[in-house]
Short mmCIF file of C-alpha atoms and ligand atoms in Angstrom, two decimals:
data_model
loop_
_atom_site.label_atom_id
_atom_site.label_comp_id
_atom_site.label_asym_id
_atom_site.label_seq_id
_atom_site.Cartn_x
_atom_site.Cartn_y
_atom_site.Cartn_z
CA MET A 479 -11.12 10.29 -19.81
CA LYS A 480 -10.54 13.14 -17.39
CA VAL A 481 -8.58 12.57 -14.22
CA LEU A 482 -7.98 15.08 -11.46
CA VAL A 483 -4.67 14.45 -9.71
CA THR A 484 -4.08 16.08 -6.35
CA GLY A 485 -0.40 16.29 -5.47
CA GLY A 486 0.49 15.60 -9.10
CA ALA A 487 3.55 17.86 -8.86
CA GLY A 488 5.10 15.67 -6.17
CA TYR A 489 7.30 12.60 -6.38
CA VAL A 490 4.92 9.69 -7.02
CA GLY A 491 2.17 11.94 -8.41
CA SER A 492 4.38 13.39 -11.15
CA HIS A 493 5.42 9.92 -12.33
CA VAL A 494 1.76 8.88 -12.50
CA VAL A 495 0.85 12.06 -14.40
CA LYS A 496 3.52 11.18 -16.95
CA LEU A 497 2.01 7.72 -17.50
CA LEU A 498 -1.53 9.14 -17.61
CA GLY A 499 -0.46 11.66 -20.23
CA GLU A 500 1.29 9.02 -22.29
CA ALA A 501 -1.81 6.82 -22.11
CA GLY A 502 -3.97 9.64 -23.46
CA TYR A 503 -5.85 10.65 -20.32
CA GLU A 504 -6.77 14.29 -19.88
CA VAL A 505 -5.12 15.42 -16.66
CA LEU A 506 -5.59 18.31 -14.28
CA VAL A 507 -3.13 18.58 -11.43
CA TYR A 508 -4.23 20.33 -8.24
CA ASP A 509 -1.20 20.96 -6.04
CA ASN A 510 -0.22 23.65 -3.53
CA LEU A 511 3.47 23.24 -4.51
CA SER A 512 4.45 22.96 -0.83
CA THR A 513 6.79 20.13 -1.76
CA GLY A 514 5.95 19.65 -5.45
CA HIS A 515 7.35 21.49 -8.46
CA GLU A 516 5.79 23.03 -11.52
CA TRP A 517 8.46 21.50 -13.78
CA ALA A 518 7.47 18.02 -12.62
CA VAL A 519 4.03 18.25 -14.25
CA LEU A 520 4.78 16.90 -17.72
CA TYR A 521 1.19 16.61 -18.93
CA GLY A 522 -2.07 18.47 -18.47
CA LYS A 523 -2.86 21.64 -16.64
CA LEU A 524 -1.56 22.63 -13.22
CA VAL A 525 -3.81 24.56 -10.85
CA VAL A 526 -1.93 25.78 -7.80
CA GLY A 527 -4.32 25.38 -4.91
CA ASP A 528 -4.77 23.87 -1.49
CA LEU A 529 -7.29 21.20 -0.56
CA GLU A 530 -8.24 23.40 2.36
CA ASP A 531 -9.66 25.86 -0.17
CA LYS A 532 -12.97 24.20 -0.96
CA LYS A 533 -14.19 27.12 -3.06
CA LYS A 534 -11.25 26.81 -5.39
CA LEU A 535 -11.62 23.06 -5.49
CA ARG A 536 -15.28 23.41 -6.46
CA ARG A 537 -14.36 25.79 -9.27
CA VAL A 538 -11.86 23.25 -10.57
CA PHE A 539 -14.47 20.46 -10.51
CA GLU A 540 -17.02 22.76 -12.15
CA GLU A 541 -14.70 23.61 -15.02
CA PHE A 542 -12.79 20.36 -15.48
CA ARG A 543 -15.55 17.84 -14.70
CA PRO A 544 -13.25 14.92 -13.78
CA GLU A 545 -14.43 11.35 -14.09
CA ALA A 546 -11.99 10.08 -11.49
CA VAL A 547 -9.69 11.47 -8.83
CA MET A 548 -6.23 10.30 -7.85
CA HIS A 549 -5.21 11.64 -4.47
CA PHE A 550 -1.48 11.99 -3.74
CA ALA A 551 -1.48 15.27 -1.84
CA ALA A 552 -0.35 14.49 1.70
CA TYR A 553 2.49 15.02 4.13
CA ILE A 554 4.79 12.01 4.28
CA VAL A 555 7.55 12.49 6.85
CA VAL A 556 7.08 10.05 9.71
CA PRO A 557 9.22 11.80 12.39
CA GLU A 558 7.60 15.14 11.57
CA SER A 559 4.18 13.53 12.02
CA VAL A 560 5.23 12.52 15.53
CA ARG A 561 6.22 16.10 16.34
CA GLU A 562 3.32 17.82 14.54
CA PRO A 563 0.34 15.46 14.60
CA LEU A 564 -2.25 18.18 14.00
CA LYS A 565 -0.50 19.27 10.83
CA TYR A 566 -0.76 15.68 9.59
CA TYR A 567 -4.37 15.06 10.59
CA LYS A 568 -5.39 18.41 9.12
CA ASN A 569 -3.77 17.89 5.73
CA ASN A 570 -3.98 14.13 5.34
CA VAL A 571 -7.42 13.58 6.88
CA ALA A 572 -9.45 16.83 7.03
CA ASN A 573 -8.34 17.97 3.58
CA THR A 574 -9.11 14.52 2.16
CA LEU A 575 -12.63 14.93 3.57
CA ASN A 576 -12.92 18.24 1.71
CA LEU A 577 -11.94 16.48 -1.48
CA LEU A 578 -14.40 13.61 -0.93
CA GLU A 579 -17.20 16.07 -0.17
CA VAL A 580 -16.57 18.02 -3.34
CA MET A 581 -16.41 14.74 -5.27
CA GLU A 582 -19.81 13.85 -3.85
CA GLU A 583 -21.26 17.25 -4.81
CA PHE A 584 -20.08 16.74 -8.38
CA GLU A 585 -20.95 13.05 -8.48
CA VAL A 586 -17.42 11.86 -9.12
CA LYS A 587 -17.42 8.24 -8.03
CA ARG A 588 -13.99 6.79 -8.67
CA PHE A 589 -11.03 7.38 -6.41
CA ILE A 590 -7.45 6.15 -6.19
CA PHE A 591 -5.78 6.69 -2.85
CA SER A 592 -2.07 6.74 -1.97
CA SER A 593 -1.89 4.68 1.18
CA SER A 594 1.17 3.29 2.87
CA ALA A 595 2.63 0.17 4.41
CA ALA A 596 2.82 2.41 7.49
CA VAL A 597 -0.79 1.34 8.19
CA TYR A 598 0.51 -2.07 9.33
CA GLY A 599 2.84 -0.74 12.02
CA ILE A 600 4.99 -3.68 13.10
CA PRO A 601 3.37 -6.59 11.29
CA GLU A 602 3.11 -9.94 13.06
CA LYS A 603 3.73 -11.82 9.82
CA VAL A 604 5.97 -10.95 6.88
CA PRO A 605 5.50 -10.81 3.95
CA VAL A 606 2.47 -8.85 5.09
CA SER A 607 -0.80 -9.28 3.22
CA GLU A 608 -3.69 -6.85 2.89
CA ASP A 609 -5.84 -8.61 5.47
CA ALA A 610 -3.31 -8.02 8.26
CA PRO A 611 -4.67 -5.78 11.02
CA LEU A 612 -4.09 -2.04 10.70
CA LYS A 613 -1.97 -1.04 13.67
CA PRO A 614 -0.04 2.08 12.75
CA ILE A 615 2.67 3.18 15.15
CA ASN A 616 2.93 6.83 14.20
CA PRO A 617 0.53 9.67 13.30
CA TYR A 618 1.48 9.48 9.61
CA GLY A 619 0.37 5.85 9.44
CA GLU A 620 -2.74 6.69 11.48
CA THR A 621 -3.81 9.34 8.97
CA LYS A 622 -3.56 6.80 6.15
CA ALA A 623 -5.51 4.18 8.13
CA VAL A 624 -8.22 6.71 9.05
CA VAL A 625 -8.69 7.67 5.40
CA GLU A 626 -8.84 4.00 4.40
CA ASN A 627 -11.63 3.49 6.95
CA ILE A 628 -13.49 6.53 5.65
CA LEU A 629 -13.22 5.18 2.11
CA ARG A 630 -14.48 1.76 3.14
CA ASP A 631 -17.52 3.28 4.90
CA LEU A 632 -18.23 5.64 2.03
CA SER A 633 -18.12 2.91 -0.58
CA GLU A 634 -20.48 0.79 1.51
CA ALA A 635 -22.94 3.66 1.90
CA LYS A 636 -22.86 5.22 -1.56
CA ASP A 637 -22.29 4.62 -5.21
CA PHE A 638 -18.57 5.27 -4.78
CA ARG A 639 -15.66 3.00 -5.63
CA TYR A 640 -12.01 3.31 -4.73
CA VAL A 641 -8.68 1.57 -4.87
CA SER A 642 -6.26 2.15 -2.04
CA LEU A 643 -2.63 1.38 -2.87
CA ARG A 644 -0.40 0.69 0.10
CA TYR A 645 3.08 1.74 -0.96
CA PHE A 646 6.12 0.06 0.47
CA ASN A 647 9.47 1.88 0.01
CA VAL A 648 9.18 3.86 -3.18
CA ALA A 649 12.53 4.72 -4.74
CA GLY A 650 14.25 5.49 -8.04
CA ALA A 651 13.33 7.91 -10.78
CA ASP A 652 11.85 7.90 -14.25
CA PRO A 653 14.50 6.20 -16.42
CA GLU A 654 13.92 8.89 -19.08
CA GLY A 655 15.37 11.35 -16.61
CA ARG A 656 12.94 14.27 -16.58
CA ILE A 657 11.47 13.76 -13.12
CA GLY A 658 12.55 12.24 -9.82
CA PHE A 659 12.64 12.77 -6.09
CA ALA A 660 12.98 16.47 -5.26
CA TYR A 661 11.83 16.80 -1.70
CA PRO A 662 13.47 19.28 0.68
CA LYS A 663 15.47 17.69 3.55
CA PRO A 664 15.08 14.05 2.55
CA THR A 665 14.99 11.45 5.31
CA HIS A 666 14.86 8.35 3.12
CA LEU A 667 17.73 5.90 3.15
CA MET A 668 18.48 5.64 -0.56
CA ILE A 669 18.33 9.38 -1.19
CA ARG A 670 20.50 10.11 1.84
CA ALA A 671 23.01 7.49 0.72
CA LEU A 672 23.14 9.05 -2.77
CA LYS A 673 23.56 12.54 -1.33
CA THR A 674 26.41 11.21 0.80
CA ALA A 675 28.00 9.70 -2.32
CA LYS A 676 27.60 13.09 -3.96
CA GLY A 677 29.27 14.84 -1.03
CA GLU A 678 26.20 16.82 0.02
CA ILE A 679 26.01 14.92 3.31
CA ASP A 680 29.23 14.19 5.27
CA ARG A 681 28.44 10.71 6.47
CA LEU A 682 25.58 8.30 6.36
CA GLU A 683 24.16 6.98 9.59
CA ILE A 684 22.78 3.47 9.97
CA TYR A 685 19.98 3.67 12.49
CA GLY A 686 20.44 0.48 14.48
CA THR A 687 22.47 -2.65 13.88
CA ASP A 688 20.92 -4.89 16.52
CA TYR A 689 17.68 -5.81 14.76
CA PRO A 690 16.69 -9.48 14.50
CA THR A 691 17.74 -9.68 10.84
CA PRO A 692 20.70 -11.47 9.22
CA ASP A 693 22.99 -8.40 9.24
CA GLY A 694 21.29 -6.60 12.14
CA THR A 695 19.84 -3.76 10.03
CA CYS A 696 16.22 -3.18 8.98
CA ILE A 697 14.84 -4.81 5.87
CA ARG A 698 12.53 -3.01 3.43
CA ASP A 699 10.79 -3.74 0.15
CA TYR A 700 12.11 -1.10 -2.30
CA ILE A 701 9.90 -0.56 -5.31
CA HIS A 702 10.69 1.50 -8.38
CA VAL A 703 8.52 4.60 -8.69
CA MET A 704 7.56 3.70 -12.29
CA ASP A 705 6.23 0.31 -11.18
CA ILE A 706 4.18 2.09 -8.50
CA ALA A 707 3.00 4.57 -11.14
CA ASN A 708 1.93 1.77 -13.42
CA ALA A 709 -0.10 0.19 -10.61
CA HIS A 710 -2.15 3.41 -10.52
CA ILE A 711 -2.98 3.20 -14.21
CA LEU A 712 -4.08 -0.42 -13.80
CA ALA A 713 -6.15 0.52 -10.75
CA LEU A 714 -7.85 3.30 -12.69
CA GLU A 715 -8.66 1.00 -15.61
CA TYR A 716 -9.97 -1.54 -13.12
CA LEU A 717 -12.38 1.02 -11.66
CA PHE A 718 -13.46 2.24 -15.10
CA ASP A 719 -14.15 -1.39 -16.00
CA GLY A 720 -16.53 -1.64 -13.04
CA GLY A 721 -14.16 -3.22 -10.50
CA LYS A 722 -15.25 -3.08 -6.86
CA SER A 723 -13.45 -1.20 -4.12
CA GLU A 724 -10.15 -2.82 -3.20
CA VAL A 725 -6.96 -2.38 -1.23
CA PHE A 726 -3.64 -3.53 -2.68
CA ASN A 727 -0.09 -3.76 -1.40
CA CYS A 728 2.48 -2.25 -3.74
CA GLY A 729 5.85 -3.87 -3.24
CA TYR A 730 7.92 -6.58 -4.91
CA GLY A 731 7.72 -9.09 -2.08
CA LYS A 732 11.48 -9.00 -1.62
CA GLY A 733 13.47 -7.18 1.02
CA TYR A 734 16.92 -5.58 1.29
CA SER A 735 18.71 -4.56 4.45
CA VAL A 736 20.06 -1.08 5.10
CA ARG A 737 23.59 -2.42 4.59
CA GLU A 738 22.60 -4.02 1.27
CA VAL A 739 21.17 -0.74 0.03
CA ILE A 740 24.34 1.10 1.04
CA GLU A 741 26.47 -1.48 -0.79
CA ALA A 742 24.32 -1.10 -3.92
CA VAL A 743 24.70 2.68 -3.74
CA LYS A 744 28.48 2.40 -3.39
CA LYS A 745 28.65 -0.02 -6.30
CA VAL A 746 26.45 1.95 -8.67
CA THR A 747 27.99 5.35 -7.88
CA GLY A 748 31.55 4.00 -7.71
CA LYS A 749 32.04 6.14 -4.60
CA ASP A 750 33.08 5.10 -1.16
CA PHE A 751 31.71 7.22 1.68
CA THR A 752 31.69 7.27 5.44
CA VAL A 753 29.04 5.18 7.13
CA VAL A 754 28.53 5.27 10.89
CA GLU A 755 26.45 2.99 13.03
CA THR A 756 24.15 4.80 15.42
CA GLU A 757 21.17 4.13 17.68
CA ARG A 758 17.87 2.81 16.39
CA ARG A 759 15.44 5.39 15.06
CA PRO A 760 12.16 5.18 17.01
CA GLY A 761 9.25 3.50 15.24
CA ASP A 762 11.15 1.42 12.68
CA PRO A 763 9.74 -2.08 12.16
CA PRO A 764 12.61 -4.59 11.71
CA VAL A 765 11.23 -6.12 8.50
CA LEU A 766 8.60 -4.73 6.15
CA VAL A 767 8.04 -6.73 2.99
CA ALA A 768 4.86 -6.90 0.90
CA ASP A 769 2.89 -9.93 -0.04
CA SER A 770 1.99 -8.63 -3.50
CA THR A 771 0.03 -11.66 -4.72
CA LYS A 772 -3.26 -9.78 -4.76
CA ILE A 773 -2.27 -6.90 -7.03
CA ARG A 774 -0.52 -9.29 -9.41
CA GLU A 775 -3.60 -11.49 -9.63
CA LYS A 776 -6.40 -8.92 -9.62
CA LEU A 777 -4.81 -6.08 -11.57
CA GLY A 778 -2.38 -8.13 -13.63
CA TRP A 779 0.44 -5.94 -12.31
CA GLU A 780 3.86 -7.08 -13.46
CA PRO A 781 6.82 -5.09 -12.21
CA LYS A 782 9.34 -4.03 -14.82
CA TYR A 783 12.14 -2.71 -12.64
CA ASP A 784 12.44 -5.28 -9.87
CA ASP A 785 16.20 -4.82 -9.52
CA LEU A 786 17.82 -2.92 -6.67
CA GLU A 787 20.82 -1.75 -8.71
CA PHE A 788 18.59 -0.47 -11.48
CA ILE A 789 16.52 1.44 -8.92
CA VAL A 790 19.67 2.98 -7.47
CA ARG A 791 21.00 3.80 -10.94
CA THR A 792 17.90 5.72 -11.98
CA ALA A 793 17.90 7.60 -8.67
CA TRP A 794 21.62 8.36 -9.06
CA ASP A 795 21.24 9.56 -12.66
CA TRP A 796 18.56 11.91 -11.43
CA GLU A 797 20.37 13.03 -8.28
CA ARG A 798 23.60 13.77 -10.15
CA ARG A 799 21.87 16.15 -12.51
CA ARG A 800 20.13 18.17 -9.80
N1 UFG B 1377 17.75 4.53 7.56
C1 UFG B 1377 19.05 4.62 7.97
N2 UFG B 1377 19.73 5.78 7.73
C2 UFG B 1377 19.16 6.85 7.11
C3 UFG B 1377 17.82 6.76 6.69
C4 UFG B 1377 17.14 5.57 6.95
O1 UFG B 1377 19.62 3.68 8.55
O2 UFG B 1377 19.83 7.89 6.93
C5 UFG B 1377 17.03 3.25 7.78
C6 UFG B 1377 15.75 3.42 8.56
O3 UFG B 1377 16.01 3.38 9.95
C7 UFG B 1377 14.94 2.23 8.06
C8 UFG B 1377 15.39 2.09 6.60
O4 UFG B 1377 16.64 2.78 6.51
O5 UFG B 1377 15.30 1.11 8.74
C9 UFG B 1377 14.44 2.70 5.63
O6 UFG B 1377 14.12 4.01 6.06
P1 UFG B 1377 13.39 5.09 5.15
O7 UFG B 1377 13.30 6.35 5.96
O8 UFG B 1377 14.05 5.16 3.83
O9 UFG B 1377 11.96 4.48 4.91
P2 UFG B 1377 10.88 3.91 5.96
O10 UFG B 1377 10.84 2.44 5.78
O11 UFG B 1377 11.10 4.42 7.31
O12 UFG B 1377 9.56 4.64 5.49
C10 UFG B 1377 9.01 4.52 4.22
C11 UFG B 1377 8.28 5.79 3.87
C12 UFG B 1377 7.12 6.02 4.78
C13 UFG B 1377 6.26 4.79 4.81
C14 UFG B 1377 7.05 3.57 5.08
C15 UFG B 1377 6.18 2.39 4.93
O13 UFG B 1377 9.15 6.89 3.99
O14 UFG B 1377 6.39 7.10 4.30
O15 UFG B 1377 8.13 3.46 4.19
O16 UFG B 1377 6.88 1.27 4.65
F1 UFG B 1377 5.35 4.94 5.77
#
């Protein structure tokens, strides 16, 4: 089976490409390398190209003839999306339309989309389930919600089926150690904490300690990148088996506070580092935890790495070697 993977040189994409390769899929990665890396593509061919370049994309479809597309290529930094909304709508929405149009031209009818828990905004109920209203609170989340709506309409109108996976807080690295998070200027908590442990950052800031949570800091559902990657393989098999279009949360259904993550990082790394409490960061929901019943039931997804310290350890092993 041939799968075209956009953004396959990036963080989540590269872990999925590894699993696809191991499972015997034929892979072509289409990535502009704006944040991805050639070394991260462990299987298949890499074509360096932008989704804006429809001509190039057509040539790739013409030659490779994919049977399904997995779409990871997108910008992901929430604060940047607030400052540069057009950049986000252009890449995450307009370029996705280019991809869907080329798929239609070449009659490729199966699609896996990297969505985000950011589509929920500040959920009224946690754990949040897939039928909660989509109320994003930043342009990044809006772009993901818009694409989900496009996909829903498209699959109702045409012979086109998709799975949209709403990621919660993806973290960790491939336990085999060849790939991991390698994004410039990381904003994510666990990576920043590890870089502070490593001495690359002077001190770690906690953004807000007055949230309505037991220790006053925000709670998130951290999921190991390999468990997320495996969900993509199951979703692909589901579509190949004739499954209908679906949306699934990808999280463990368990949350950890910012302070708990920092403690886990200190424990695993064996390093103490300076932590300072600062103001809230705008747009942070107090608690974001997945109800993951649906993906477990419908795709038979069973997480392997549901253990915060293990997640931190794999991320640390990776970070230390960089
Ligand atoms: N945080 C800190 N200090 C830091 C970094 C983060 O206190 O240096 C806090 C944040 O305020 C937040 C929590 O740690 O409360 C987690 O923040 P992250 O930036 O690691 O992750 P987010 O939950 O903000 O965002 C992640 C993805 C988004 C996605 C969202 C959906 O980065 O792309 O999850 O759940 F939209």
